[in-house]
Coordinates of C-alpha atoms and ligand atoms in Angstrom, one line a residue:
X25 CA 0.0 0.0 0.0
X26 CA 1.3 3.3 -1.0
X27 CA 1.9 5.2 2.1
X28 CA 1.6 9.5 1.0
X29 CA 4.2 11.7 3.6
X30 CA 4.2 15.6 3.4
X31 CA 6.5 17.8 1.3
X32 CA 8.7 19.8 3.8
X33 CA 11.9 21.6 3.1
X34 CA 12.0 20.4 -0.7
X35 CA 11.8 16.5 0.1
X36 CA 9.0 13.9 0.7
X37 CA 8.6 13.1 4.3
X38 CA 6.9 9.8 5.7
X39 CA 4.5 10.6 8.3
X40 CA 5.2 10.0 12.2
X41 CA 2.4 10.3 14.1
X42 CA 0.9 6.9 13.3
X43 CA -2.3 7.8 12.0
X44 CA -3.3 7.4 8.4
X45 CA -6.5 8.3 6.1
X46 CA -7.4 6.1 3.3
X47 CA -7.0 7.3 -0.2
X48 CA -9.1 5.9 -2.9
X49 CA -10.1 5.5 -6.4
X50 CA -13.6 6.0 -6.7
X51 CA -14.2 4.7 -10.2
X52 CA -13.4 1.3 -8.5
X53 CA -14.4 1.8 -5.3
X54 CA -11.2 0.3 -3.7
X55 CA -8.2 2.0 -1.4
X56 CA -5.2 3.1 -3.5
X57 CA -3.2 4.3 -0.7
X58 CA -3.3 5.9 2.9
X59 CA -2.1 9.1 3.4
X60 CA -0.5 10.7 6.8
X61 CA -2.6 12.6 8.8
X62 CA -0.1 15.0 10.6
X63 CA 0.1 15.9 14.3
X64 CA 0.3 19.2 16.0
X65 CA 3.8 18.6 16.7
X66 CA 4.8 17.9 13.2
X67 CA 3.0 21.3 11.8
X68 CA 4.8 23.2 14.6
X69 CA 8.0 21.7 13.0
X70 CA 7.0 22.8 9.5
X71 CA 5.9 26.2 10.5
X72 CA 9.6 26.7 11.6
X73 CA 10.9 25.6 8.1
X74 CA 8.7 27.9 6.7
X75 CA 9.6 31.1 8.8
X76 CA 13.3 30.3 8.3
X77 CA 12.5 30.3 4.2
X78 CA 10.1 33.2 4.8
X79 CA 12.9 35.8 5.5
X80 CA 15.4 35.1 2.2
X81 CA 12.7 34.9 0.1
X82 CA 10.8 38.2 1.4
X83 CA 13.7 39.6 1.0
X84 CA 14.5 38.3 -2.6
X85 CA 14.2 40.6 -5.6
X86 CA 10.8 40.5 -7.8
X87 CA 13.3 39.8 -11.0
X88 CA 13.8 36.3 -9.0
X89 CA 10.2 35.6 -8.1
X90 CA 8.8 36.3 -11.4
X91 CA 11.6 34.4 -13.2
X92 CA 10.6 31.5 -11.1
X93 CA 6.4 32.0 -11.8
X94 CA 7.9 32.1 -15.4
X95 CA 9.6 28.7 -15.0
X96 CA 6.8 27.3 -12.7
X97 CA 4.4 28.2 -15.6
X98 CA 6.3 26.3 -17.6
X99 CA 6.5 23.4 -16.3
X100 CA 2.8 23.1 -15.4
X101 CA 2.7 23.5 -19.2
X102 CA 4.4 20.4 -19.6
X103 CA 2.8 18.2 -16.5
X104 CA -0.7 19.3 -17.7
X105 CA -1.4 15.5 -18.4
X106 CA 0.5 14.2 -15.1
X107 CA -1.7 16.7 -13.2
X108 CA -5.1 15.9 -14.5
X109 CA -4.4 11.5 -14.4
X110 CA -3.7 12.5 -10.8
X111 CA -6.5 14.8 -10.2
X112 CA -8.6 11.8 -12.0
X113 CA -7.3 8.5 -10.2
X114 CA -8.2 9.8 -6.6
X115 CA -10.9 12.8 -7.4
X116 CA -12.6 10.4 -9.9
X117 CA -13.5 13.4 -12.0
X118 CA -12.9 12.7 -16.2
X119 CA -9.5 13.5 -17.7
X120 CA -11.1 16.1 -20.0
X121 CA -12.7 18.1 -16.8
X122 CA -9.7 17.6 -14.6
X123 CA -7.3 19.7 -17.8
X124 CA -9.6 22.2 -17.7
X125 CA -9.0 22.3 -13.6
X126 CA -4.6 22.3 -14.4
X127 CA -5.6 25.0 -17.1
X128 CA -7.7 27.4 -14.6
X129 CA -4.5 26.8 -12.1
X130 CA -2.1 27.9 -14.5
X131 CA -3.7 31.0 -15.1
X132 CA -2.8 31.5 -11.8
X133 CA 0.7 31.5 -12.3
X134 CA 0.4 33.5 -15.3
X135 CA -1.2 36.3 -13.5
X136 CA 1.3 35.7 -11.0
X137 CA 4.0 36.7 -13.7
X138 CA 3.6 40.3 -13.8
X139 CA 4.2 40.5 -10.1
X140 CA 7.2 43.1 -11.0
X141 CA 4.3 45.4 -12.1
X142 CA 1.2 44.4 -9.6
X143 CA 3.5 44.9 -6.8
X144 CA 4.4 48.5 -7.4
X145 CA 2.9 50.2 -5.1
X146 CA 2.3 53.8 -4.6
X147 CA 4.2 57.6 -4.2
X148 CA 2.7 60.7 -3.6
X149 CA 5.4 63.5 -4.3
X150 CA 5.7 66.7 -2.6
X151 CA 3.0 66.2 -0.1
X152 CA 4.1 69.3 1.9
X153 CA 7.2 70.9 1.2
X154 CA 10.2 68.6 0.9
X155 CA 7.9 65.4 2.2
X156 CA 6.9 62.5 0.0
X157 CA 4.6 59.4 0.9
X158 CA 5.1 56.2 -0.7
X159 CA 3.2 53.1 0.1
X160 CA 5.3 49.6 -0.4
X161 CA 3.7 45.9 -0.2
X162 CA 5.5 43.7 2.0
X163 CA 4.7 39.8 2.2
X164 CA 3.1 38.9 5.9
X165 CA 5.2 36.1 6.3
X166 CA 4.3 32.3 6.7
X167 CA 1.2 31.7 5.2
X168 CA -1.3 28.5 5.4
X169 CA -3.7 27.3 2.4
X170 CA -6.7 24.7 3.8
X171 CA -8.3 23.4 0.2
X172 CA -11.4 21.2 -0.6
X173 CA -11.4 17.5 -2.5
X174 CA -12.7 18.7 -5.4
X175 CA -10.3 20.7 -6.9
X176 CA -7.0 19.5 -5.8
X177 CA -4.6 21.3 -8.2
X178 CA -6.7 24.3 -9.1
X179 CA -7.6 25.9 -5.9
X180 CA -4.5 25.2 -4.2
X181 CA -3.0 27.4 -7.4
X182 CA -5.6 30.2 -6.1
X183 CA -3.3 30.5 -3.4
X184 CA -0.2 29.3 -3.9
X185 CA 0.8 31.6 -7.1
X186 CA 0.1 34.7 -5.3
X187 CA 1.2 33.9 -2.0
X188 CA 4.6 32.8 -3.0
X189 CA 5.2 35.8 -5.9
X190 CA 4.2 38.6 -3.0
X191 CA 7.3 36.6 -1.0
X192 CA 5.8 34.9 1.5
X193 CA 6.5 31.2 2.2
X194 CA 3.5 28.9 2.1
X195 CA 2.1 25.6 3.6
X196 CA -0.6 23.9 2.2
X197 CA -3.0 21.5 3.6
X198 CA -4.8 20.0 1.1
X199 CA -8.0 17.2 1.3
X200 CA -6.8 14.0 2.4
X201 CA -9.3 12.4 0.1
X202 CA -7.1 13.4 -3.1
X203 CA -3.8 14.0 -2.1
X204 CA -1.3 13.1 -4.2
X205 CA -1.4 16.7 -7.1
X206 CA 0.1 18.7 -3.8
X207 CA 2.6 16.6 -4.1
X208 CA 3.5 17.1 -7.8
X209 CA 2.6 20.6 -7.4
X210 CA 5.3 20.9 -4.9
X211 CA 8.0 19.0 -6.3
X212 CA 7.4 21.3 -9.9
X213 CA 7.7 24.5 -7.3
X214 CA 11.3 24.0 -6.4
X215 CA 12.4 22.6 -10.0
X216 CA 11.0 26.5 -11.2
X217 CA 13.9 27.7 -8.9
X218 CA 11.9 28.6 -5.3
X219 CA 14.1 27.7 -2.9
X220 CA 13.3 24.8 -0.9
X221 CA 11.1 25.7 2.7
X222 CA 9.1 28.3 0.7
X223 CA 6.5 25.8 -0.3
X224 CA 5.3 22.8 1.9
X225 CA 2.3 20.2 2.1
X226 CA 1.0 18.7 5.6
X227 CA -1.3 16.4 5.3
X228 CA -3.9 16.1 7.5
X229 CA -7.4 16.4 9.4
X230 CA -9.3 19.0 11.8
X231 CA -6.2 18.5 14.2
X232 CA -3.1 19.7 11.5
X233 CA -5.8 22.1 10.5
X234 CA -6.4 23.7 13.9
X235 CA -2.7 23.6 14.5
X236 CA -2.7 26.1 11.9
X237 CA -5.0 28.1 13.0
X238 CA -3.6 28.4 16.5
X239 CA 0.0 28.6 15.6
X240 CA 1.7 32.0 16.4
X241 CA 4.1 31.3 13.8
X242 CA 1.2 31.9 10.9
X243 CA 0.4 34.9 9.6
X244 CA -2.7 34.4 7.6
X245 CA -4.9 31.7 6.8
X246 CA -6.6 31.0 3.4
X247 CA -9.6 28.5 3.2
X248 CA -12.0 27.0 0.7
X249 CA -14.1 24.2 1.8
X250 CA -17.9 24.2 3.1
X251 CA -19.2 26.4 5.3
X252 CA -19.5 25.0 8.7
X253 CA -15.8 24.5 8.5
X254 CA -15.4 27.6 7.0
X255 CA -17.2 29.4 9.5
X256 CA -15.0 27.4 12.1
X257 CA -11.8 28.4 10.7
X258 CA -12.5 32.2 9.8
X259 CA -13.5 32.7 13.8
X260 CA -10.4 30.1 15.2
X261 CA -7.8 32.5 12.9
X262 CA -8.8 35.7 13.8
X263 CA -9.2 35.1 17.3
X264 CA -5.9 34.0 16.8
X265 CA -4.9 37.1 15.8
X266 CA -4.2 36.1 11.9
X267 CA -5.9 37.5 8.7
X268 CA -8.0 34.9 7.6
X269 CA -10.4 34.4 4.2
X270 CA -12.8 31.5 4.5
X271 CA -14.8 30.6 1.1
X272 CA -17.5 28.1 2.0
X273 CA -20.0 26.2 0.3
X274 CA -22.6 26.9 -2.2
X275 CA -26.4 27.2 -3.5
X276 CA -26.1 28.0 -7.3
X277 CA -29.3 29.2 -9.3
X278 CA -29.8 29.6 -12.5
X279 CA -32.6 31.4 -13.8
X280 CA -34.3 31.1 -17.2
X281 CA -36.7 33.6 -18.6
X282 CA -39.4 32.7 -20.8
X283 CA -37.4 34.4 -23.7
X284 CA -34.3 32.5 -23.7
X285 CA -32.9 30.4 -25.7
X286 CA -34.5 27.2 -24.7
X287 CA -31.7 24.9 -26.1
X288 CA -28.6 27.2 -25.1
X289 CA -30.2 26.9 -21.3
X290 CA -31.1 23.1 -21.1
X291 CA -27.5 22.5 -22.7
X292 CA -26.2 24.7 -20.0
X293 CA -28.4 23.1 -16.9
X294 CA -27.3 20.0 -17.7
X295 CA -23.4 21.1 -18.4
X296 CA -23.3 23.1 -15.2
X297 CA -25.1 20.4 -13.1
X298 CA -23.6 17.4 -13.7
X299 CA -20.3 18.2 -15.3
X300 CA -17.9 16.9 -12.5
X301 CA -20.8 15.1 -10.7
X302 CA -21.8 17.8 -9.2
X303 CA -18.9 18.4 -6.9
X304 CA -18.6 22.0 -7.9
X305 CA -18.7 24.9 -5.5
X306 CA -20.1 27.0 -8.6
X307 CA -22.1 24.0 -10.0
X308 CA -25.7 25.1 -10.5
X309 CA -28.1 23.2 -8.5
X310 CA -31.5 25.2 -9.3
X311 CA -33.1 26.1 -12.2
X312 CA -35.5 28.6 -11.9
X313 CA -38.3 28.3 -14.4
X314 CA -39.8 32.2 -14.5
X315 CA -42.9 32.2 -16.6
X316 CA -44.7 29.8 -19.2
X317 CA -41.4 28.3 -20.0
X318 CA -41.0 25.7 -16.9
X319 CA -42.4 23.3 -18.8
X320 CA -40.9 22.8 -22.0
X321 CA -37.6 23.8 -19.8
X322 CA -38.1 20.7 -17.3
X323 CA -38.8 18.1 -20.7
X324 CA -35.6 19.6 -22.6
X325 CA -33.3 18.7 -19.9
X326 CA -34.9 15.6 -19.3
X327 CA -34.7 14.7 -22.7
X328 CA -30.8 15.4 -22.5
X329 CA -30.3 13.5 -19.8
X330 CA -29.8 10.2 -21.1
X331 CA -27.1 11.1 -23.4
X332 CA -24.8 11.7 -20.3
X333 CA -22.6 9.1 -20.3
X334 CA -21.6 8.1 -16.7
X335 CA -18.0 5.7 -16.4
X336 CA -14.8 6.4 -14.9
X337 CA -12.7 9.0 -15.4
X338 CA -9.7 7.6 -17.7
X339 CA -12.9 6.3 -20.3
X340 CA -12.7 8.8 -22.8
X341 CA -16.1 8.3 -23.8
X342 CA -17.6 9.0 -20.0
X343 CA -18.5 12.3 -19.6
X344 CA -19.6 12.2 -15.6
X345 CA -17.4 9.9 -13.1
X346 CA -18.2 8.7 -9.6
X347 CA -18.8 10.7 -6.3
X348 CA -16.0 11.4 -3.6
X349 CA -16.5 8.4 -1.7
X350 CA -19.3 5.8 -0.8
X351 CA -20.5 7.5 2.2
X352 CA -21.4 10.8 -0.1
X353 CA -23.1 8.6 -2.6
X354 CA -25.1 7.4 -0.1
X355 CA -25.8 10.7 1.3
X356 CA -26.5 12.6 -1.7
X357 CA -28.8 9.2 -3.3
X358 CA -30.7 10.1 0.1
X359 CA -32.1 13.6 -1.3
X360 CA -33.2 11.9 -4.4
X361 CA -35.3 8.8 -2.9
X362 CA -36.5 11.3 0.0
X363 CA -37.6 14.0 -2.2
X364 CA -40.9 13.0 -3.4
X365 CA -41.9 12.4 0.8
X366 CA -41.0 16.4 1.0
X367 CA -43.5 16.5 -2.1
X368 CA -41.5 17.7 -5.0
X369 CA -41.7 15.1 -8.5
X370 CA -38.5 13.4 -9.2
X371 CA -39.2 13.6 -13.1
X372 CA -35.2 11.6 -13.5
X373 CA -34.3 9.0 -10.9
X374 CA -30.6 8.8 -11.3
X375 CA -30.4 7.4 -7.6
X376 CA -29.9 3.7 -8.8
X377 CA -25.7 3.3 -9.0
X378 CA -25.1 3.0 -12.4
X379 CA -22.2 0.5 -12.8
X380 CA -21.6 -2.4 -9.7
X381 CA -18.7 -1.1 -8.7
X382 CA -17.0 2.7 -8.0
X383 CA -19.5 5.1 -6.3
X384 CA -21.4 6.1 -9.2
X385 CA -24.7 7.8 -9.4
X386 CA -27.1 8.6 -12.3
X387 CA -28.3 12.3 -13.5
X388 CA -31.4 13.4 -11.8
X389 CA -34.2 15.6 -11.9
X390 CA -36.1 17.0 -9.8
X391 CA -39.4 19.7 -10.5
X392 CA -42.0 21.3 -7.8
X393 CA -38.9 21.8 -5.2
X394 CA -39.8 24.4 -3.0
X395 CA -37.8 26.3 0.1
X396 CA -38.2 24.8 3.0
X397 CA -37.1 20.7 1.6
X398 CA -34.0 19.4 2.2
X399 CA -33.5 18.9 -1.2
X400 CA -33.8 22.5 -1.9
X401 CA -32.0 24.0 1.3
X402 CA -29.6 21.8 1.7
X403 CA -26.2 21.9 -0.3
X404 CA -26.2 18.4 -2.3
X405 CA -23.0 18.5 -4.1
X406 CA -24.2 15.7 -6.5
X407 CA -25.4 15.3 -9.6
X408 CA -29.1 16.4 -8.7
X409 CA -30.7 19.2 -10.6
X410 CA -33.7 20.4 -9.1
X411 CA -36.4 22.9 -10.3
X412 CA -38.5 25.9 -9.0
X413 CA -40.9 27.5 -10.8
X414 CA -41.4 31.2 -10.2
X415 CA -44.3 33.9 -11.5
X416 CA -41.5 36.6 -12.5
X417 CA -38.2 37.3 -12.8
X418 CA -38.6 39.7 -9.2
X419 CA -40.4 36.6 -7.4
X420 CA -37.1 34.6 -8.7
X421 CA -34.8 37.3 -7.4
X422 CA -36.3 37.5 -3.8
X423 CA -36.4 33.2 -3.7
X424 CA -32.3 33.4 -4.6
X425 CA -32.0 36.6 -2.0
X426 CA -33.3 34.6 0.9
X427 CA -30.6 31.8 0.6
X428 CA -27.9 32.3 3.1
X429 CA -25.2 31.1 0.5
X430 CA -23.8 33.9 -1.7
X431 CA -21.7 32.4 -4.2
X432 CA -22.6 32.2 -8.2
X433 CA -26.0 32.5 -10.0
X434 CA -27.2 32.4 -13.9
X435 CA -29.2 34.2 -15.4
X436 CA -30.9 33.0 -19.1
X437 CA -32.8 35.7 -21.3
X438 CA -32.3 37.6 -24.6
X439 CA -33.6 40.9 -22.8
X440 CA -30.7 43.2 -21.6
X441 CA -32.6 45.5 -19.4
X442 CA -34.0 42.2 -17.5
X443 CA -30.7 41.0 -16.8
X444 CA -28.9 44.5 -16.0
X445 CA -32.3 44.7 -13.2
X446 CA -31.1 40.9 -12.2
X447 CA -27.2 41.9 -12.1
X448 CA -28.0 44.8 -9.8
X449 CA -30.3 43.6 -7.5
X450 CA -29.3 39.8 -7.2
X451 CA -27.4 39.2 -3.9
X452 CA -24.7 37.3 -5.0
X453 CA -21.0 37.4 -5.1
X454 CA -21.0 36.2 -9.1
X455 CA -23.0 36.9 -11.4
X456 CA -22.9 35.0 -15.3
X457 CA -25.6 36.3 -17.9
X458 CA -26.2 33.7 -20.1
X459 CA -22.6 32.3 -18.7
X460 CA -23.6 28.9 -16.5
X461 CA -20.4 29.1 -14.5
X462 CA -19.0 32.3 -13.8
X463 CA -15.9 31.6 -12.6
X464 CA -14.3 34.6 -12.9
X465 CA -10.4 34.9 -15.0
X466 CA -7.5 34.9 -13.0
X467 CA -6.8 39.1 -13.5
X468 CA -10.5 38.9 -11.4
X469 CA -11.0 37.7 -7.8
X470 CA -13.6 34.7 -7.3
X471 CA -15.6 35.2 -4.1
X472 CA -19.1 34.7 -3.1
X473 CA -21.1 36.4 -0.4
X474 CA -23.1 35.8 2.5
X475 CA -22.4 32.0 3.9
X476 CA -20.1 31.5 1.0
X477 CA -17.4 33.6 2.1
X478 CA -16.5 34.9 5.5
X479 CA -13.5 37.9 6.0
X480 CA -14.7 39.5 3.0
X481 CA -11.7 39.0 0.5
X482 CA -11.9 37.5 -2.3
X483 CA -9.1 35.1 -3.5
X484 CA -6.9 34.9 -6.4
X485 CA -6.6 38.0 -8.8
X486 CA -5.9 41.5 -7.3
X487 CA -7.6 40.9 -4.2
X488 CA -5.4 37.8 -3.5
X489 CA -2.4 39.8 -3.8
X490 CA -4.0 42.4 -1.6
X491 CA -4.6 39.8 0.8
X492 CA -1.1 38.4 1.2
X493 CA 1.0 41.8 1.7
X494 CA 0.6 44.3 3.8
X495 CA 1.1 47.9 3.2
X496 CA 3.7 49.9 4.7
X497 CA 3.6 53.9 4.3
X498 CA 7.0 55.7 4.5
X499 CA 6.9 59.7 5.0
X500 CA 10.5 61.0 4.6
X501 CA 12.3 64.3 4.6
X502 CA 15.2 64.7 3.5
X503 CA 17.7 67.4 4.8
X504 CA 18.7 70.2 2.8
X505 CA 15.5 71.4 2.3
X506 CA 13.8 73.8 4.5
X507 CA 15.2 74.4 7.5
X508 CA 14.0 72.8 11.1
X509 CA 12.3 74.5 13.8
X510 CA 10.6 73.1 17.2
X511 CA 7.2 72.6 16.8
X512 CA 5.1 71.1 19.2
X513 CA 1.6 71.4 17.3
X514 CA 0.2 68.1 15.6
X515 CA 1.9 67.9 12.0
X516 CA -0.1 69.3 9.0
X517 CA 0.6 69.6 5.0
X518 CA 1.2 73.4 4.3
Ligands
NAD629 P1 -14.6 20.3 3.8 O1 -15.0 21.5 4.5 O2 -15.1 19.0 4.3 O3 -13.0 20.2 3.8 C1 -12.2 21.3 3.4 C2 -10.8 21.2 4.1 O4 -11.1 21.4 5.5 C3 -10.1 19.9 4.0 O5 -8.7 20.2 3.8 C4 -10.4 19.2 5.2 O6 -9.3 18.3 5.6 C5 -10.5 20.3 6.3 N1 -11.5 19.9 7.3 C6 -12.6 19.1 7.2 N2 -13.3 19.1 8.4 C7 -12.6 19.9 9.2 C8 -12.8 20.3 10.6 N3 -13.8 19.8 11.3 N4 -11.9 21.1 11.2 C9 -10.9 21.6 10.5 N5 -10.6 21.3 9.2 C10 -11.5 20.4 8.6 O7 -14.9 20.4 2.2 P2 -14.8 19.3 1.1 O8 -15.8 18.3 1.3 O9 -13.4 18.9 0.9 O10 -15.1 20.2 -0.2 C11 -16.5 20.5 -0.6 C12 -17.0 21.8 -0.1 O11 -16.1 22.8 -0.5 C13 -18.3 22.1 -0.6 O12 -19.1 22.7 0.4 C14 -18.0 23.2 -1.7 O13 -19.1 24.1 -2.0 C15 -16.9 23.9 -1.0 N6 -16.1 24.6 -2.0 C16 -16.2 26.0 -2.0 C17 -15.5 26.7 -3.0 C18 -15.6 28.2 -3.0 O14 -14.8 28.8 -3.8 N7 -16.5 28.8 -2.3 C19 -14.6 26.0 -3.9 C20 -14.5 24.6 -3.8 C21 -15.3 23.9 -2.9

């Protein structure tokens, strides 16, 4: 059995505390590996690897840390394929879907390039006479990266391109469901020229995680996962005393007017809820039929539904693969069989496992859902598309407003005003118009709102670099200049 250590100092490291997590390949439904789950102890002792890297490489010029995103870029480039068959064996998602995750990550990096120019700064001249004001970004330090299962190279790359350009060192905690990308990830980090302590992986549950959080030696604390953990984290770090940014989980809806383009929106329903099973945090998991459309809406996706082909990932035919892990299956087959009890119609019953083995489940469907089931309040993170009908595209609005999750919503229509009405009054973090998943491009920030996000920064993009330095103001005077004189008055700009 493969046995999966931690990445400290630039080497792999077998675990010591003695406890393990199973890693498996969910297409098959059998353990591949197990991978260490690290103790308070052993973060403390990568913490301290960290800070020692921390100082050289704050201190390193922005020629060398964009050389080495440059490099780093590169070789992502060429381990595109290596990424993605990892990303597939333990995530289960298919090849095709898991490139597109390596090719959202390397935008990362790519934005991460022009950190000569992003990290400029700012001078005001001649304030008062003889005084100028600049404002420099300096890195905070160590900083720690929590990440979800379901994309382990991408959002690891969120943080990890920025953190580590701004001059900070970085130690990543990634799922211990799909472990083994950190890994690569790492190991392509120091052969782009970052010298070794910068980057590091600990594996690891709640207790490496809350290590983290408590340890005086971190300065901030990035997080994506769902949002009771998120919640957790976000309070633990700053009562710590550390910046923190928690993304959580997700309620995505996508609303469809009665003039849109019935096929672009069906195409798009089914695309954006089942492509990768479900287990996005920006899958859409509502449709809202608004009008006379619902429908012909609900029979279109229906009618598409069968041509999803469902197999493991490496197939190149299959176009869904399998769930996380059995216990999700089961959990997320649970809102399908229980959903006509809370009275909605399950028009597709995809709850039957597919294939014997793996932990597969079919497409399904569900109309007449209404606030207030679990099926509708509850985030599913499966492949279960349900349906609520709504009068007008207001009533649609205020049923999307009252969610507590904040994160992405759709809306579908050929009528600009509509959707510049929708885009302004809509309470969510992102917004796509006729765009299913609006992730947003790296020179962006992704973020949602409400439960979806706690600390209020974004990630990635601008923000992300915002996030990871601190600003320092400097307000010199230099002599030769006017002359001095004792003043004992509070100091104002003449
Ligand atoms: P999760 O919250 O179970 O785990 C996320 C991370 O937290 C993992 O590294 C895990 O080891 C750690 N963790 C789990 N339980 C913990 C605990 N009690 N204390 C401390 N740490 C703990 O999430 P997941 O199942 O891996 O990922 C799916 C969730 O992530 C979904 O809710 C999804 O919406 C969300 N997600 C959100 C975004 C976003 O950008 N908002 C992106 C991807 C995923």
């Amino acid at each position: 059995m493969e046995h999966i250590g931690h990445w400290v100092a630039g080497r792999r490291v077998p675990g010591s505390s003695g406890r393990t997590a199973p890693v498996h390949d969910p297409a098959r439904g059998v353990q591949t590996a197990e991978v260490a789950l690290a103790s308070a102890g052993e973060v403390d002792e990568v913490v301290a690897v960290a800070s020692e890297a921390a100082a050289s490489w704050g201190a390193s010029s922005l020629t060398t840390r964009a050389t080495a995103m440059f490099r780093l870029r590169e070789l992502l480039d060429a381990h595109r394929d290596d990424l993605a068959a990892l990303v597939t064996r333990e995530h289960g998602k298919v090849l095709d879907d898991a490139r597109g995750e390596v090719a959202r990550a390397i935008e990362n990096v790519e934005f991460a390039c022009g950190v000569p120019h992003l990290l400029k700064g700012s001078v005001s001249s001649e304030v008062s006479t003889g005084i100028d004001v600049q404002t420099v970004l300096e890195p905070l330090g160590v900083v720690a990266g929590i990440t979800p299962f379901n994309f382990p190279v991408m959002v690891p790359m969120w943080m990890m391109a920025n953190a580590v350009a701004c001059g900070n060192a970085f130690v990543l905690k990634p799922s211990e469901k799909d472990p083994s990308a950190s890994l690569l990830l790492a190991e392509l980090v120091q052969r782009a020229g970052v010298p070794d302590g910068v980057v590091n992986v600990v594996h690891g549950d709640a207790e490496a995680v809350d290590a983290l959080l408590t340890h005086p030696g971190v300065a901030a604390v990035s997080f994506v996962g769902s949002t009771p953990v998120a919640r957790h984290v976000y309070e633990t770090a700053t009562g710590n005393g550390k910046r923190a940014q928690a993304l959580g989980g997700a309620k995505n809806h996508m609303v469809v007017l009665p003039d849109a383009d019935l096929d672009a929106a069906a195409d798009a329903a089914i695309s954006a809820g089942y492509g990768s099973a479900g287990e996005r945090c920006m899958a859409i998991s509502v449709v809202v039929a608004v009008g006379d459309i619902g429908d012909a809406l609900v029979e279109a996706i229906a009618a598409r539904i069968p041509d999803v082909v469902v197999g493991p990932g490496d197939d190149p035919t299959s176009m869904m693969g399998p769930l996380i892990s059995e216990q999700h299956r089961d959990r997320v087959r649970g809102y399908v069989t229980g959903a006509t009890e809370e009275g909605a119609r399950v028009v597709v019953d995809g709850s039957t496992p597919p294939r014997p083995d793996g932990f597969f489940l079919g497409c399904s469907l569900i109309d007449d859902v209404k606030p207030g089931m679990r099926v509708y309040d509850d985030e599913i993170f499966g492949p279960v598309l349900s349906v609520v009908r709504a009068a007008s595209l207001d009533e649609a609005v205020s049923v999307i407003n009252a969610v507590p999750y904040g994160n992405g919503v759709a809306l579908f229509t050929r009528d600009g005003a509509a959707a510049r009405r929708f885009q302004r009054t809509v309470q969510i973090g992102m917004v796509g118009i006729n765009v299913p998943i609006p992730v947003p491009v790296a020179s962006h920030s992704f973020g949602g709102w409400k439960d979806s996000l706690f600390g209020g920064t974004p990630i990635y993009g601008p923000e992300g670099l915002r996030f990871y330095t601190r600003p320092k103001v400097v307000t010199s005077r230099w002599p030769g200049g006017a002359g001095s004189a004792i003043d004992l008055g509070f100091p104002t700009t003449r």
